[in-house]
Short mmCIF file of C-alpha atoms in Angstrom, two decimals:
data_model
loop_
_atom_site.label_atom_id
_atom_site.label_comp_id
_atom_site.label_asym_id
_atom_site.label_seq_id
_atom_site.Cartn_x
_atom_site.Cartn_y
_atom_site.Cartn_z
CA UNK A 1 0.03 0.02 0.02
CA UNK A 2 0.98 3.61 -0.47
CA UNK A 3 1.42 6.41 2.00
CA UNK A 4 -2.34 7.05 2.51
CA UNK A 5 -4.75 4.16 3.28
CA UNK A 6 -8.35 3.75 4.39
CA UNK A 7 -9.07 1.69 7.46
CA UNK A 8 -12.42 0.04 7.96
CA UNK A 9 -13.64 0.77 11.44
CA UNK A 10 -14.90 -2.10 13.65
CA UNK A 11 -16.75 -2.30 17.00
CA UNK A 12 -16.41 -4.72 19.83
CA UNK A 13 -19.24 -7.25 20.12
CA UNK A 14 -21.20 -7.79 23.37
CA UNK A 15 -19.14 -10.81 24.39
CA UNK A 16 -15.95 -8.80 24.26
CA UNK A 17 -14.19 -11.28 21.95
CA UNK A 18 -15.40 -10.49 18.48
CA UNK A 19 -15.17 -7.37 16.22
CA UNK A 20 -17.78 -6.33 13.64
CA UNK A 21 -17.48 -3.80 10.82
CA UNK A 22 -19.60 -0.74 11.47
CA UNK A 23 -19.50 0.67 7.89
CA UNK A 24 -17.24 3.63 8.73
CA UNK A 25 -14.08 4.22 6.78
CA UNK A 26 -11.16 6.16 8.41
CA UNK A 27 -8.53 7.85 6.18
CA UNK A 28 -5.10 7.21 7.71
CA UNK A 29 -1.40 7.72 7.12
CA UNK A 30 0.43 4.38 6.56
CA UNK A 31 3.43 4.20 8.94
CA UNK A 32 3.83 0.38 8.64
CA UNK A 33 5.05 -0.07 5.01
CA UNK A 34 8.33 -0.88 3.38
CA UNK A 35 7.38 1.48 0.59
CA UNK A 36 10.39 3.69 1.33
CA UNK A 37 10.85 5.08 -2.18
CA UNK A 38 7.12 5.64 -2.82
CA UNK A 39 6.93 3.29 -5.77
CA UNK A 40 3.65 1.80 -4.42
CA UNK A 41 1.75 5.07 -4.82
CA UNK A 42 2.23 5.66 -8.46
CA UNK A 43 4.94 3.33 -9.87
CA UNK A 44 3.85 4.13 -13.42
CA UNK A 45 4.89 7.74 -12.99
CA UNK A 46 8.09 7.18 -10.88
CA UNK A 47 9.62 4.06 -12.56
CA UNK A 48 7.12 2.66 -15.02
CA UNK A 49 9.40 3.14 -18.11
CA UNK A 50 12.46 1.32 -16.67
CA UNK A 51 10.29 -1.40 -15.22
CA UNK A 52 8.58 -2.22 -18.54
CA UNK A 53 11.86 -2.05 -20.44
CA UNK A 54 13.45 -4.57 -17.97
CA UNK A 55 10.45 -6.87 -18.33
CA UNK A 56 10.79 -6.73 -22.16
CA UNK A 57 14.45 -7.52 -22.01
CA UNK A 58 14.70 -9.97 -19.14
CA UNK A 59 11.27 -11.29 -18.49
CA UNK A 60 9.47 -11.55 -15.14
CA UNK A 61 11.77 -14.23 -13.62
CA UNK A 62 14.98 -16.05 -14.14
CA UNK A 63 13.19 -19.37 -13.33
CA UNK A 64 16.27 -20.62 -11.64
CA UNK A 65 18.54 -20.06 -8.62
CA UNK A 66 21.55 -17.84 -9.05
CA UNK A 67 23.91 -20.82 -8.56
CA UNK A 68 22.32 -22.59 -11.53
CA UNK A 69 21.03 -20.45 -14.48
CA UNK A 70 19.51 -17.56 -12.63
CA UNK A 71 22.50 -15.14 -12.65
CA UNK A 72 22.29 -12.72 -15.60
CA UNK A 73 24.39 -9.72 -16.78
CA UNK A 74 22.04 -7.34 -15.14
CA UNK A 75 22.82 -8.97 -11.73
CA UNK A 76 26.57 -8.76 -12.34
CA UNK A 77 26.28 -5.11 -13.29
CA UNK A 78 24.32 -4.36 -10.13
CA UNK A 79 26.86 -6.12 -7.92
CA UNK A 80 29.78 -4.38 -9.52
CA UNK A 81 28.01 -1.07 -9.08
CA UNK A 82 27.28 -1.68 -5.43
CA UNK A 83 30.82 -2.71 -4.79
CA UNK A 84 32.12 0.50 -6.40
CA UNK A 85 29.66 2.66 -4.46
CA UNK A 86 30.54 1.08 -1.14
CA UNK A 87 34.39 1.11 -1.81
CA UNK A 88 34.61 -2.69 -1.56
CA UNK A 89 36.22 -5.32 -3.78
CA UNK A 90 33.06 -7.21 -4.49
CA UNK A 91 29.37 -7.41 -3.53
CA UNK A 92 26.66 -10.09 -3.54
CA UNK A 93 23.05 -9.10 -4.05
CA UNK A 94 20.23 -10.90 -2.17
CA UNK A 95 16.47 -10.56 -2.71
CA UNK A 96 15.82 -9.16 0.80
CA UNK A 97 17.67 -7.68 3.77
CA UNK A 98 16.39 -10.11 6.39
CA UNK A 99 17.52 -13.04 4.39
CA UNK A 100 20.94 -11.38 3.79
CA UNK A 101 21.74 -11.47 7.43
CA UNK A 102 20.00 -14.80 8.29
CA UNK A 103 21.69 -16.67 5.47
CA UNK A 104 25.11 -14.99 5.36
CA UNK A 105 26.05 -15.32 9.01
CA UNK A 106 25.66 -19.12 9.11
CA UNK A 107 27.86 -19.37 6.00
CA UNK A 108 30.74 -17.54 7.54
CA UNK A 109 30.44 -18.50 11.18
CA UNK A 110 30.11 -21.90 12.80
CA UNK A 111 31.16 -24.23 15.58
CA UNK A 112 34.29 -23.02 17.36
CA UNK A 113 33.85 -19.41 16.28
CA UNK A 114 32.50 -16.62 18.40
CA UNK A 115 30.08 -13.75 17.57
CA UNK A 116 29.97 -10.68 19.75
CA UNK A 117 26.74 -8.86 19.08
CA UNK A 118 25.32 -5.48 20.18
CA UNK A 119 22.46 -6.17 22.47
CA UNK A 120 20.02 -4.16 20.30
CA UNK A 121 20.91 -5.76 17.01
CA UNK A 122 18.09 -6.43 14.60
CA UNK A 123 16.16 -9.79 14.72
CA UNK A 124 17.64 -10.86 11.33
CA UNK A 125 21.13 -10.63 12.83
CA UNK A 126 20.00 -12.53 16.02
CA UNK A 127 18.43 -15.30 13.96
CA UNK A 128 21.48 -15.55 11.73
CA UNK A 129 23.63 -15.92 14.82
CA UNK A 130 21.31 -18.63 16.23
CA UNK A 131 21.48 -20.57 12.98
CA UNK A 132 25.24 -20.38 12.65
CA UNK A 133 26.01 -22.72 15.49
CA UNK A 134 28.64 -20.36 16.76
CA UNK A 135 28.89 -19.09 20.35
CA UNK A 136 27.19 -15.63 20.63
CA UNK A 137 27.94 -13.14 23.42
CA UNK A 138 26.05 -9.76 23.67
CA UNK A 139 27.54 -6.54 24.76
CA UNK A 140 25.68 -3.50 26.12
CA UNK A 141 24.34 -1.26 23.34
CA UNK A 142 26.95 1.14 22.06
CA UNK A 143 29.11 0.43 25.07
CA UNK A 144 32.70 0.42 23.65
CA UNK A 145 34.30 -0.27 27.08
CA UNK A 146 31.83 -3.11 27.49
CA UNK A 147 32.64 -4.47 24.08
CA UNK A 148 36.37 -4.56 24.89
CA UNK A 149 35.69 -6.26 28.22
CA UNK A 150 33.62 -9.06 26.54
CA UNK A 151 36.29 -9.55 23.89
CA UNK A 152 39.09 -9.75 26.47
CA UNK A 153 37.32 -12.22 28.60
CA UNK A 154 36.33 -14.38 25.64
CA UNK A 155 39.92 -14.54 24.35
CA UNK A 156 41.21 -15.42 27.88
CA UNK A 157 38.69 -18.17 28.44
CA UNK A 158 38.68 -19.55 24.97
CA UNK A 159 36.05 -22.07 23.73
CA UNK A 160 36.93 -25.03 26.05
CA UNK A 161 34.90 -25.61 29.16
CA UNK A 162 36.35 -24.52 32.50
CA UNK A 163 38.97 -26.99 33.68
CA UNK A 164 39.77 -28.18 30.16
CA UNK A 165 42.76 -27.52 28.08
CA UNK A 166 42.77 -23.99 26.55
CA UNK A 167 41.38 -23.90 23.01
CA UNK A 168 41.22 -20.61 21.20
CA UNK A 169 38.27 -19.44 19.05
CA UNK A 170 38.67 -20.08 15.33
CA UNK A 171 37.64 -16.56 14.66
CA UNK A 172 35.83 -13.78 16.51
CA UNK A 173 33.37 -11.42 14.72
CA UNK A 174 31.81 -8.32 16.12
CA UNK A 175 28.44 -7.33 14.76
CA UNK A 176 26.90 -3.84 14.92
CA UNK A 177 24.42 -1.70 12.97
CA UNK A 178 25.05 1.64 11.27
CA UNK A 179 21.68 3.00 12.50
CA UNK A 180 19.69 1.00 14.99
CA UNK A 181 16.23 0.95 13.40
CA UNK A 182 14.18 0.82 16.62
CA UNK A 183 16.18 3.42 18.51
CA UNK A 184 17.38 5.70 15.63
CA UNK A 185 20.85 5.86 17.22
CA UNK A 186 24.05 5.58 15.23
CA UNK A 187 26.95 3.29 16.00
CA UNK A 188 30.32 4.65 17.13
CA UNK A 189 32.03 2.74 14.37
CA UNK A 190 35.45 4.34 14.66
CA UNK A 191 35.68 3.18 18.24
CA UNK A 192 34.31 -0.29 17.34
CA UNK A 193 36.82 -0.74 14.59
CA UNK A 194 39.76 0.39 16.79
CA UNK A 195 38.85 -2.17 19.50
CA UNK A 196 38.44 -4.89 16.88
CA UNK A 197 41.82 -4.13 15.40
CA UNK A 198 43.45 -4.22 18.80
CA UNK A 199 42.25 -7.82 19.37
CA UNK A 200 42.27 -8.96 15.75
CA UNK A 201 38.49 -9.45 15.48
CA UNK A 202 36.52 -9.31 12.28
CA UNK A 203 33.81 -6.61 11.88
CA UNK A 204 30.36 -7.07 10.40
CA UNK A 205 28.26 -3.91 9.90
CA UNK A 206 24.59 -3.93 9.08
CA UNK A 207 23.89 -0.76 7.06
CA UNK A 208 20.28 -1.49 6.31
CA UNK A 209 19.16 1.95 7.53
CA UNK A 210 22.40 4.01 7.19
CA UNK A 211 23.55 3.41 3.57
CA UNK A 212 22.06 6.24 1.45
CA UNK A 213 21.08 8.10 4.59
CA UNK A 214 24.40 8.92 6.35
CA UNK A 215 27.60 10.50 5.05
CA UNK A 216 28.27 13.40 2.67
CA UNK A 217 27.65 11.22 -0.32
CA UNK A 218 25.29 8.75 1.17
CA UNK A 219 27.81 6.05 1.59
CA UNK A 220 26.64 5.22 5.11
CA UNK A 221 28.07 4.86 8.60
CA UNK A 222 31.69 4.38 7.28
CA UNK A 223 31.62 7.80 5.62
CA UNK A 224 29.81 9.32 8.58
CA UNK A 225 32.38 8.11 11.08
CA UNK A 226 35.46 8.56 8.96
CA UNK A 227 36.11 4.83 8.62
CA UNK A 228 37.66 3.50 5.43
CA UNK A 229 35.55 0.67 3.97
CA UNK A 230 38.64 -1.43 3.76
CA UNK A 231 38.62 -1.50 7.63
CA UNK A 232 35.26 -3.35 7.58
CA UNK A 233 35.25 -7.08 6.73
CA UNK A 234 31.60 -7.41 5.77
CA UNK A 235 29.17 -4.60 5.05
CA UNK A 236 25.44 -5.39 4.62
CA UNK A 237 22.89 -2.87 3.37
CA UNK A 238 19.50 -2.44 1.76
#
């Protein structure tokens, strides 16, 4: 739906458990949509031409997964463009942001590895951590001192149970967001990266709400905080 919707009003039944339409219609502003770019309101006027041209050239579906026959030149061009824009060597395009986190994290982390995650990270990150089979430790939201403390303790203890021979983690990855969607707060990325460098941890940054919104040229939290993209191991965005 678009920015403006009509809500059909309902009234509570006498038993207090049922609702019945009363015939009234309430005009309302839609604040629960993913229609960020406004294409749902009048897509013919905003992007109708390019959409129809793409349908004529590529069809409505690849009819195959990207790993088989579903990867076309247009996908390659998009990935190369995204990589150039973000200042990274390469990019992989997924069909949705939630799936990007929930599918990528299990692919790069697993048993014997450690994920250190901001306590207010998005559910997609949380579920990706759960599916990865890695150990996950939270740190207090935006608390850099707390982050360093968690990292130090994790390195000292290792992955072996208490009383067993010391066994280091195969890798440690710290996960944060550029802009935390529920709080609207930004991450102190410069400080996070400095701590991760100190202890040789990888950095995963979710830029779902910061890419295109932060930075002089819209390149997200890295540009906003003065962090070179080469200092971030994995950047995710939508």
